[in-house]
Coordinates of C-alpha atoms in Angstrom, one line a residue:
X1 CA 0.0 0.0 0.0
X2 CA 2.8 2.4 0.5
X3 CA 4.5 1.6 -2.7
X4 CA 1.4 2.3 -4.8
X5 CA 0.2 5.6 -2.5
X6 CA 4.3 7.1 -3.0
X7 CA 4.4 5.8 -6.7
X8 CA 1.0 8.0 -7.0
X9 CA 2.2 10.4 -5.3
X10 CA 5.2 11.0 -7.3
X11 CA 3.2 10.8 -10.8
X12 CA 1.0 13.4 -9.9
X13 CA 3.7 15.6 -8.9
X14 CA 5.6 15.0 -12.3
X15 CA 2.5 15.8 -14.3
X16 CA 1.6 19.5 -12.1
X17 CA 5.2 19.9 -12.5
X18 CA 5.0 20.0 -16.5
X19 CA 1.9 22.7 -16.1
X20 CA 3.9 25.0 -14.0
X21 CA 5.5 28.7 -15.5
X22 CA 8.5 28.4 -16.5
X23 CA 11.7 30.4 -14.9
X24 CA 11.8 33.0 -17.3
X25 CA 9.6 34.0 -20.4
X26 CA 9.6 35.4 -23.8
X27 CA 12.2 38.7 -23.8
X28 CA 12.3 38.2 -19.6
X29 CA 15.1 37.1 -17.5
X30 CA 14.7 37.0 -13.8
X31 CA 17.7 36.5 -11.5
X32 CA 19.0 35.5 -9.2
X33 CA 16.4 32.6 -9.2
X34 CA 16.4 31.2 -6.4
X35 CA 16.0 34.9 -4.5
X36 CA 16.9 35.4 -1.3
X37 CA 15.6 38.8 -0.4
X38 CA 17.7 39.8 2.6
X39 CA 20.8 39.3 0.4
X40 CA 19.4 42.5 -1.8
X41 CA 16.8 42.7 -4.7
X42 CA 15.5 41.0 -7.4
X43 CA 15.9 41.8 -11.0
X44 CA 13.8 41.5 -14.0
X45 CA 15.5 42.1 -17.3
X46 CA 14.7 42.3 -21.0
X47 CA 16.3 40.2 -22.9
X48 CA 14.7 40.8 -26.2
X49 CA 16.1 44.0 -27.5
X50 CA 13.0 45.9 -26.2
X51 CA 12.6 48.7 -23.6
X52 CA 10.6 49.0 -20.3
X53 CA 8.3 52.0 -20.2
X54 CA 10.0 55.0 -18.6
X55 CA 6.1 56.0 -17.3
X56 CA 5.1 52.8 -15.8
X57 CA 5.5 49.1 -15.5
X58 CA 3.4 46.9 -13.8
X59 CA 5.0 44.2 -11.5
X60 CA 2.4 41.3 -10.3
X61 CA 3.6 39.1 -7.1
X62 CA 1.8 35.7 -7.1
X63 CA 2.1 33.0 -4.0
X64 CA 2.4 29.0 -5.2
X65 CA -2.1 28.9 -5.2
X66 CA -1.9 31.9 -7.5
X67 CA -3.4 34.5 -4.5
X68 CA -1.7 38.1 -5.6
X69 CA 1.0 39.0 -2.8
X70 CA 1.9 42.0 -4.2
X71 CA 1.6 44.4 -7.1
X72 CA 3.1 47.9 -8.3
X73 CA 4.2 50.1 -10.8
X74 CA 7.9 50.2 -11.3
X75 CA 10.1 52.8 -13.3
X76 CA 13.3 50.9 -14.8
X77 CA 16.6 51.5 -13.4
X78 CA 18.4 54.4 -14.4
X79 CA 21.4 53.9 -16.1
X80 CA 20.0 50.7 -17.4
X81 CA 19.2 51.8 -20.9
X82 CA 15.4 51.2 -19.6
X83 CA 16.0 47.2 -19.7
X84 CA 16.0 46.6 -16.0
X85 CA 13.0 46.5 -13.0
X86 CA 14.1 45.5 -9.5
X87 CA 12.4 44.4 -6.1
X88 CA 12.8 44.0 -3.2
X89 CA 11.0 41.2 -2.3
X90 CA 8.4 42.8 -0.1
X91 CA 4.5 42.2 -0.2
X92 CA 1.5 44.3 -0.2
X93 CA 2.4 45.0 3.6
X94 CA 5.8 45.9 3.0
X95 CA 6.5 42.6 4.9
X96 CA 9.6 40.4 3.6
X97 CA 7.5 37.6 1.7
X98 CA 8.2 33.9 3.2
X99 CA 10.3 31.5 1.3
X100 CA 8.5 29.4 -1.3
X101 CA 7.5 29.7 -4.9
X102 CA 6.3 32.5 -6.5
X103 CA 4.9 33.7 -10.0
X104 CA 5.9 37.5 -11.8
X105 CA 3.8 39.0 -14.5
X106 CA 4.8 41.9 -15.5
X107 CA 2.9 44.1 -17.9
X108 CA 4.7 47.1 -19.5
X109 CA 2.6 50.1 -21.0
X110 CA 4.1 51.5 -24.4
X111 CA 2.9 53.7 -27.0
X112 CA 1.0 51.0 -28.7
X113 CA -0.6 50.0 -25.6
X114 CA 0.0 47.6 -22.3
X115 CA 1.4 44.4 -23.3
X116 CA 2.3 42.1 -20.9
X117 CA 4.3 38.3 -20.9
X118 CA 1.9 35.5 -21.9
X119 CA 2.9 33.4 -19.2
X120 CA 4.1 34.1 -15.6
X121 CA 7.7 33.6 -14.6
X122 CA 8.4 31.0 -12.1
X123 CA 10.6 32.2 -8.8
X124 CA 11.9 30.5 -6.0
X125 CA 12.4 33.0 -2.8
X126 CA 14.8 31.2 0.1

């Protein structure tokens, strides 16, 4: 009985595993990843050539049951040729969020409109 609950066990978790975000997406990088946020702040960087707005970017926190933990609008950094958002890995409350698995979205506005990634990025917080 043990066998055959474990060897459940472990199949269902392979399968959820293949439906999770991935650790970056299309034109995103996030590192590092795993984040520790008392060792400084997280950054989200385009890779893709493109620019973040230099009005305002919109950074969505998710927990690991997809409840929002935090969200904000972020200017990039300067000096960062507008490529670069950081955070500091705080929640709505300004508390420092627990270790566990998270999921960004983040949806820049630009002259043609918001556009955002089409899937969130996975991120483990120590």
């Amino acid at each position: 009985m043990f066998y055959r609950t474990t060897l459940l066990l472990v199949l269902f978790f392979a399968v959820a595993c293949q439906n999770l975000p991935p650790d970056s997406a299309a034109g995103l990088k996030v590192y590092p990843n795993p984040y520790n946020p008392e060792n400084g702040v997280l950054t989200i960087e385009r890779t893709d050539g493109g620019s973040f707005s230099t009005m305002q970017n919109e950074l969505i926190v998710y927990d690991y049951s997809l409840r929002e933990v935090y969200r904000t609008n972020l200017l990039p950094v300067a000096g960062s040729a507008d490529k670069k958002l950081i955070w500091s890995g705080l929640d709505s409350a300004g508390i420092r969020v627990s270790p566990g698995l998270y999921y960004l979205k983040v949806i820049a506005n630009t002259a043609a409109g918001p556009s955002h990634t089409e899937s969130m990025i996975r991120l483990i917080v120590q």
